[in-house]
Coordinates of C-alpha atoms in Angstrom, one line a residue:
M695 CA 94.8 134.0 169.5
T696 CA 97.5 134.5 166.9
H697 CA 96.9 137.1 164.3
T698 CA 98.5 136.8 160.8
S699 CA 100.2 140.0 161.0
D700 CA 102.2 138.8 164.1
L701 CA 103.6 135.8 162.1
P702 CA 106.7 135.7 159.7
P703 CA 105.8 136.3 156.1
D704 CA 106.6 132.7 155.1
L705 CA 104.2 131.4 157.8
A706 CA 101.3 133.7 157.2
P707 CA 99.7 131.8 154.3
A708 CA 99.7 128.6 156.0
H709 CA 98.3 130.0 159.1
E710 CA 95.3 131.6 157.1
A711 CA 94.8 128.2 155.3
L712 CA 94.5 126.4 158.8
E713 CA 92.1 129.1 160.0
E714 CA 89.9 128.8 156.8
A715 CA 89.8 124.9 157.2
S716 CA 88.9 125.4 161.0
F717 CA 86.1 127.8 160.0
L718 CA 84.8 125.4 157.3
R719 CA 84.9 122.4 159.8
D720 CA 83.1 124.4 162.5
T721 CA 80.3 125.5 160.0
V722 CA 79.8 121.9 158.8
R723 CA 79.6 120.8 162.3
A724 CA 77.1 123.5 163.3
F725 CA 74.9 122.8 160.2
R726 CA 74.8 119.0 160.9
R727 CA 73.5 119.7 164.3
N728 CA 70.6 121.3 162.8
R729 CA 68.0 118.5 162.2
M730 CA 65.5 120.6 160.3
A731 CA 68.3 121.7 157.9
M732 CA 69.6 118.2 157.4
V733 CA 66.1 117.1 156.6
G734 CA 65.7 119.9 154.1
L735 CA 69.2 119.0 152.6
A736 CA 68.1 115.3 152.2
F737 CA 65.0 116.2 150.5
V738 CA 66.7 118.7 148.1
V739 CA 69.3 116.0 147.2
V740 CA 66.5 113.4 146.4
L741 CA 64.7 116.1 144.5
V742 CA 67.9 116.9 142.4
V743 CA 68.5 113.2 141.7
C744 CA 64.9 112.7 140.6
A745 CA 65.1 115.9 138.3
V746 CA 68.4 115.0 136.7
F747 CA 67.5 111.3 136.1
A748 CA 63.8 111.9 135.3
P749 CA 64.0 110.3 131.9
W750 CA 65.2 107.1 133.4
I751 CA 63.1 106.9 136.6
S752 CA 59.8 108.5 135.4
P753 CA 57.2 105.7 134.6
H754 CA 55.7 107.3 131.6
D755 CA 56.4 109.9 128.8
P756 CA 55.4 113.3 130.0
Y757 CA 54.2 114.4 126.6
R758 CA 52.2 111.2 125.7
V759 CA 48.5 112.1 125.2
A760 CA 45.9 109.4 125.8
L761 CA 42.5 110.7 125.6
D762 CA 40.9 107.6 126.7
E763 CA 42.8 107.8 129.9
Q764 CA 41.8 111.3 131.0
L765 CA 41.5 112.2 134.6
L766 CA 42.1 108.7 136.1
G767 CA 42.6 108.4 139.9
P768 CA 45.6 107.1 141.6
S769 CA 46.4 103.3 140.6
R770 CA 49.3 101.0 140.2
T771 CA 49.9 102.2 136.7
Y772 CA 49.4 106.0 137.4
W773 CA 50.4 106.5 141.1
L774 CA 49.0 110.1 141.0
G775 CA 46.5 109.7 138.4
T776 CA 46.4 111.2 135.0
D777 CA 45.5 114.8 133.8
N778 CA 42.8 115.9 131.2
F779 CA 45.1 114.7 128.5
G780 CA 45.8 111.4 130.0
R781 CA 49.4 112.3 130.9
D782 CA 50.9 110.8 134.1
V783 CA 50.7 113.3 136.9
L784 CA 53.9 111.8 138.7
T785 CA 55.9 111.9 135.4
R786 CA 54.9 115.5 134.9
I787 CA 55.8 116.4 138.4
L788 CA 59.2 114.8 138.0
Y789 CA 59.9 116.7 134.8
G790 CA 58.6 119.8 136.5
A791 CA 61.2 119.6 139.1
R792 CA 63.9 120.3 136.3
I793 CA 62.3 123.6 135.4
S794 CA 61.5 124.6 139.1
L795 CA 65.2 123.9 140.2
V796 CA 66.8 125.6 137.1
V797 CA 64.4 128.7 137.7
G798 CA 65.3 128.7 141.4
I799 CA 69.1 128.6 140.9
V800 CA 69.9 130.6 137.7
P801 CA 67.9 133.9 138.4
S802 CA 69.2 133.6 142.1
L803 CA 72.8 133.5 141.0
I804 CA 72.2 136.3 138.5
S805 CA 70.6 138.6 141.1
L806 CA 73.2 137.8 143.7
A807 CA 76.0 138.7 141.3
I808 CA 74.4 142.0 140.3
G809 CA 73.4 142.7 143.9
A810 CA 76.7 141.9 145.3
V811 CA 78.5 144.2 142.8
M812 CA 76.2 147.1 143.2
G813 CA 76.1 146.7 147.1
I814 CA 79.9 146.8 147.2
L815 CA 80.2 149.7 145.0
S816 CA 77.6 151.7 146.9
G817 CA 78.9 150.8 150.3
Y818 CA 82.6 151.4 149.6
L819 CA 82.5 154.4 147.1
G820 CA 79.7 156.3 148.9
G821 CA 78.6 159.7 147.6
R822 CA 76.9 160.0 144.2
T823 CA 77.4 156.3 143.5
D824 CA 75.8 155.3 146.8
F825 CA 72.9 157.8 146.2
A826 CA 72.2 156.4 142.7
V827 CA 72.4 152.8 143.5
M828 CA 70.3 153.0 146.6
R829 CA 67.5 155.1 145.0
L830 CA 67.3 152.8 142.2
A831 CA 67.2 149.8 144.6
D832 CA 64.5 151.6 146.5
M833 CA 62.5 152.1 143.3
M834 CA 62.7 148.2 142.4
I835 CA 61.7 147.4 146.0
A836 CA 58.9 149.8 146.1
F837 CA 57.4 148.4 142.8
P838 CA 55.2 145.4 143.4
S839 CA 57.5 142.4 142.4
L840 CA 55.0 140.1 140.8
L841 CA 53.5 143.1 138.7
L842 CA 57.1 143.9 137.6
A843 CA 57.8 140.5 136.7
M844 CA 54.6 140.2 134.7
V845 CA 55.4 143.4 133.0
V846 CA 58.7 141.9 131.8
M847 CA 57.0 138.7 130.7
Y848 CA 54.2 140.5 128.8
T849 CA 56.7 142.7 127.1
L850 CA 59.5 140.3 126.2
G851 CA 57.3 137.2 125.8
A852 CA 56.7 134.0 127.9
N853 CA 59.8 131.8 127.8
L854 CA 62.4 130.6 130.1
L855 CA 65.2 133.0 129.3
N856 CA 62.8 136.0 130.1
I857 CA 61.8 134.3 133.3
F858 CA 65.5 134.3 134.4
L859 CA 65.6 138.0 133.4
A860 CA 62.4 139.0 135.2
L861 CA 63.2 137.1 138.5
A862 CA 66.8 138.5 138.3
L863 CA 65.4 142.0 138.0
V864 CA 63.1 141.5 141.0
G865 CA 65.6 140.2 143.3
W866 CA 68.9 142.1 143.0
A867 CA 67.9 145.2 145.1
S868 CA 67.4 143.4 148.4
V869 CA 70.7 141.7 147.9
A870 CA 72.4 144.9 147.1
R871 CA 71.0 146.6 150.4
V872 CA 72.3 143.7 152.6
V873 CA 75.8 143.8 151.0
R874 CA 75.9 147.5 151.2
S875 CA 75.3 147.5 155.0
Q876 CA 78.0 144.9 155.5
T877 CA 80.4 147.0 153.2
L878 CA 79.9 150.0 155.3
A879 CA 80.8 148.1 158.4
L880 CA 83.8 146.4 156.7
R881 CA 85.4 149.5 155.2
E882 CA 86.1 150.9 158.7
K883 CA 88.0 147.8 159.7
E884 CA 91.9 147.8 160.5
F885 CA 92.7 145.4 157.5
I886 CA 90.9 147.8 155.2
E887 CA 92.7 150.8 156.6
A888 CA 96.0 148.9 156.3
A889 CA 95.3 148.0 152.8
R890 CA 94.6 151.7 151.9
A891 CA 97.9 152.8 153.7
N892 CA 99.7 150.3 151.5
G893 CA 98.4 151.8 148.5
T894 CA 96.1 149.0 147.4
S895 CA 93.6 150.0 144.6
R896 CA 90.0 150.6 145.3
S897 CA 89.0 147.7 143.1
R898 CA 91.4 145.3 144.7
I899 CA 90.1 146.5 148.2
M900 CA 86.5 145.9 147.2
F901 CA 86.7 142.7 145.3
G902 CA 89.8 141.2 147.0
H903 CA 89.3 142.2 150.7
I904 CA 85.6 143.1 151.3
F905 CA 84.0 140.6 148.9
P906 CA 85.5 137.4 150.5
N907 CA 84.1 138.7 153.6
V908 CA 80.6 138.9 152.5
I909 CA 80.6 135.6 150.8
P910 CA 78.9 133.8 154.0
T911 CA 76.0 136.3 153.8
L912 CA 75.7 135.8 150.1
I913 CA 75.5 132.0 150.5
V914 CA 72.6 132.4 153.1
L915 CA 70.9 134.8 150.7
F916 CA 71.3 132.4 147.9
S917 CA 69.7 129.5 149.7
L918 CA 66.8 131.7 150.8
S919 CA 66.3 133.2 147.3
I920 CA 66.0 129.9 145.6
P921 CA 62.5 129.1 147.1
E922 CA 61.4 132.7 146.5
A923 CA 62.3 132.2 142.8
I924 CA 60.5 129.1 142.6
M925 CA 57.4 130.7 144.2
W926 CA 57.5 133.6 141.6
E927 CA 57.8 131.1 138.7
S928 CA 55.0 129.2 140.0
S929 CA 52.9 132.3 140.4
L930 CA 53.9 133.5 136.8
S931 CA 53.0 130.1 135.3
F932 CA 49.7 130.0 137.2
L933 CA 48.9 133.4 135.8
G934 CA 49.7 132.2 132.3
V935 CA 52.7 134.2 131.6
G936 CA 55.4 131.8 132.7
V937 CA 56.4 128.4 131.4
Q938 CA 53.9 127.6 128.5
P939 CA 52.4 124.2 127.5
P940 CA 53.3 121.4 126.8
E941 CA 56.3 121.9 129.2
A942 CA 55.9 120.7 132.7
S943 CA 56.1 123.3 135.4
W944 CA 54.6 123.0 138.9
G945 CA 52.8 126.3 138.6
L946 CA 51.4 125.5 135.3
L947 CA 50.2 122.0 136.5
V948 CA 48.4 123.6 139.5
A949 CA 47.0 126.2 137.1
K950 CA 45.5 123.6 134.8
G951 CA 44.6 121.0 137.5
K952 CA 42.4 123.5 139.4
E953 CA 39.7 123.1 136.7
Y954 CA 39.4 119.5 137.6
M955 CA 39.5 119.7 141.4
F956 CA 36.4 117.7 142.0
Q957 CA 37.0 115.1 139.4
A958 CA 40.7 114.5 139.9
P959 CA 42.0 116.5 143.0
T960 CA 45.6 115.0 142.6
V961 CA 46.2 116.7 139.5
A962 CA 46.3 120.0 141.3
I963 CA 47.1 119.0 144.9
A964 CA 50.2 116.8 144.0
P965 CA 52.2 119.6 142.3
G966 CA 51.0 122.0 145.0
I967 CA 52.5 119.7 147.6
A968 CA 55.7 119.5 145.7
I969 CA 56.0 123.3 145.7
L970 CA 55.2 123.5 149.3
L971 CA 57.8 120.9 150.4
T972 CA 60.5 122.2 148.1
V973 CA 60.1 125.7 149.5
L974 CA 60.2 124.5 153.2
A975 CA 63.3 122.4 152.4
F976 CA 65.3 125.2 151.1
N977 CA 64.1 127.6 153.8
F978 CA 65.3 124.9 156.4
I979 CA 68.6 124.9 154.7
G980 CA 68.8 128.6 154.6
D981 CA 68.0 128.8 158.3
G982 CA 70.6 126.1 159.0
L983 CA 73.3 128.1 157.0
R984 CA 72.5 131.4 158.7
D985 CA 72.9 129.8 162.2
A986 CA 76.0 127.9 161.1
L987 CA 77.8 130.9 159.7
D988 CA 76.6 133.4 162.4
P989 CA 79.4 133.4 165.1
S990 CA 76.8 134.5 167.7
M991 CA 74.7 131.2 167.1
K992 CA 77.7 129.0 167.7
D993 CA 78.8 127.5 171.1

């Protein structure tokens, strides 16, 4: 195998570009061979399309109240029946997908960014910085996550922005620990030693050399943190401290629908199945990405 350092300076960038293209091609090929990952990806794509185009594809107004149509069973007009206010359950689920996906993605990105920065600083700088960051992470991990999120919501109020803050606060510590462990291994590599010998600044080494090498791990963590965030939001909404009525959230739909399980079971069961399938789909994608990005899993 030809190393970049063995090539003339004018050919090194082209060689690096070819290696990156080859790595990406191999990763995509390995991911596509994972059938469950492809099934999960297909489901998520359909879900995203339904969420984005919900106003055009949903059969009814999600906020329309029709008290003369309360708790109707599935029919041609209402495929999944109606809730206690006569609102179409299918429409509410489609609109709830918007909230669930946003809550899954945004806090995951925030916690990933915070955890990556803290993990790299902790692993590379070591000493007091490492001690302070890791002890803070230990405190966050030791504290019950759901209870911590509930405290934030009760303190700051139940709205979407505070849900982002609560879930990001819950999730960054585990990311930091994973990134720190990778940073500890990377800082002893020859290319990092060479960068230090050339007088490269610490910030350049951390975020120009180490950070690109932890991106594959961050991608996997991101794909796996999305379903976790969806579950947390559903739990908070179920307990009454998440998304508030009349907004449509899957957790809120389950919470309100459980009161009518024997009259109209689809009111609670349908959004519960939506949560289950979405979490499974993202987990399948995360497993597929992990296997595709792990060199030991490739042929």
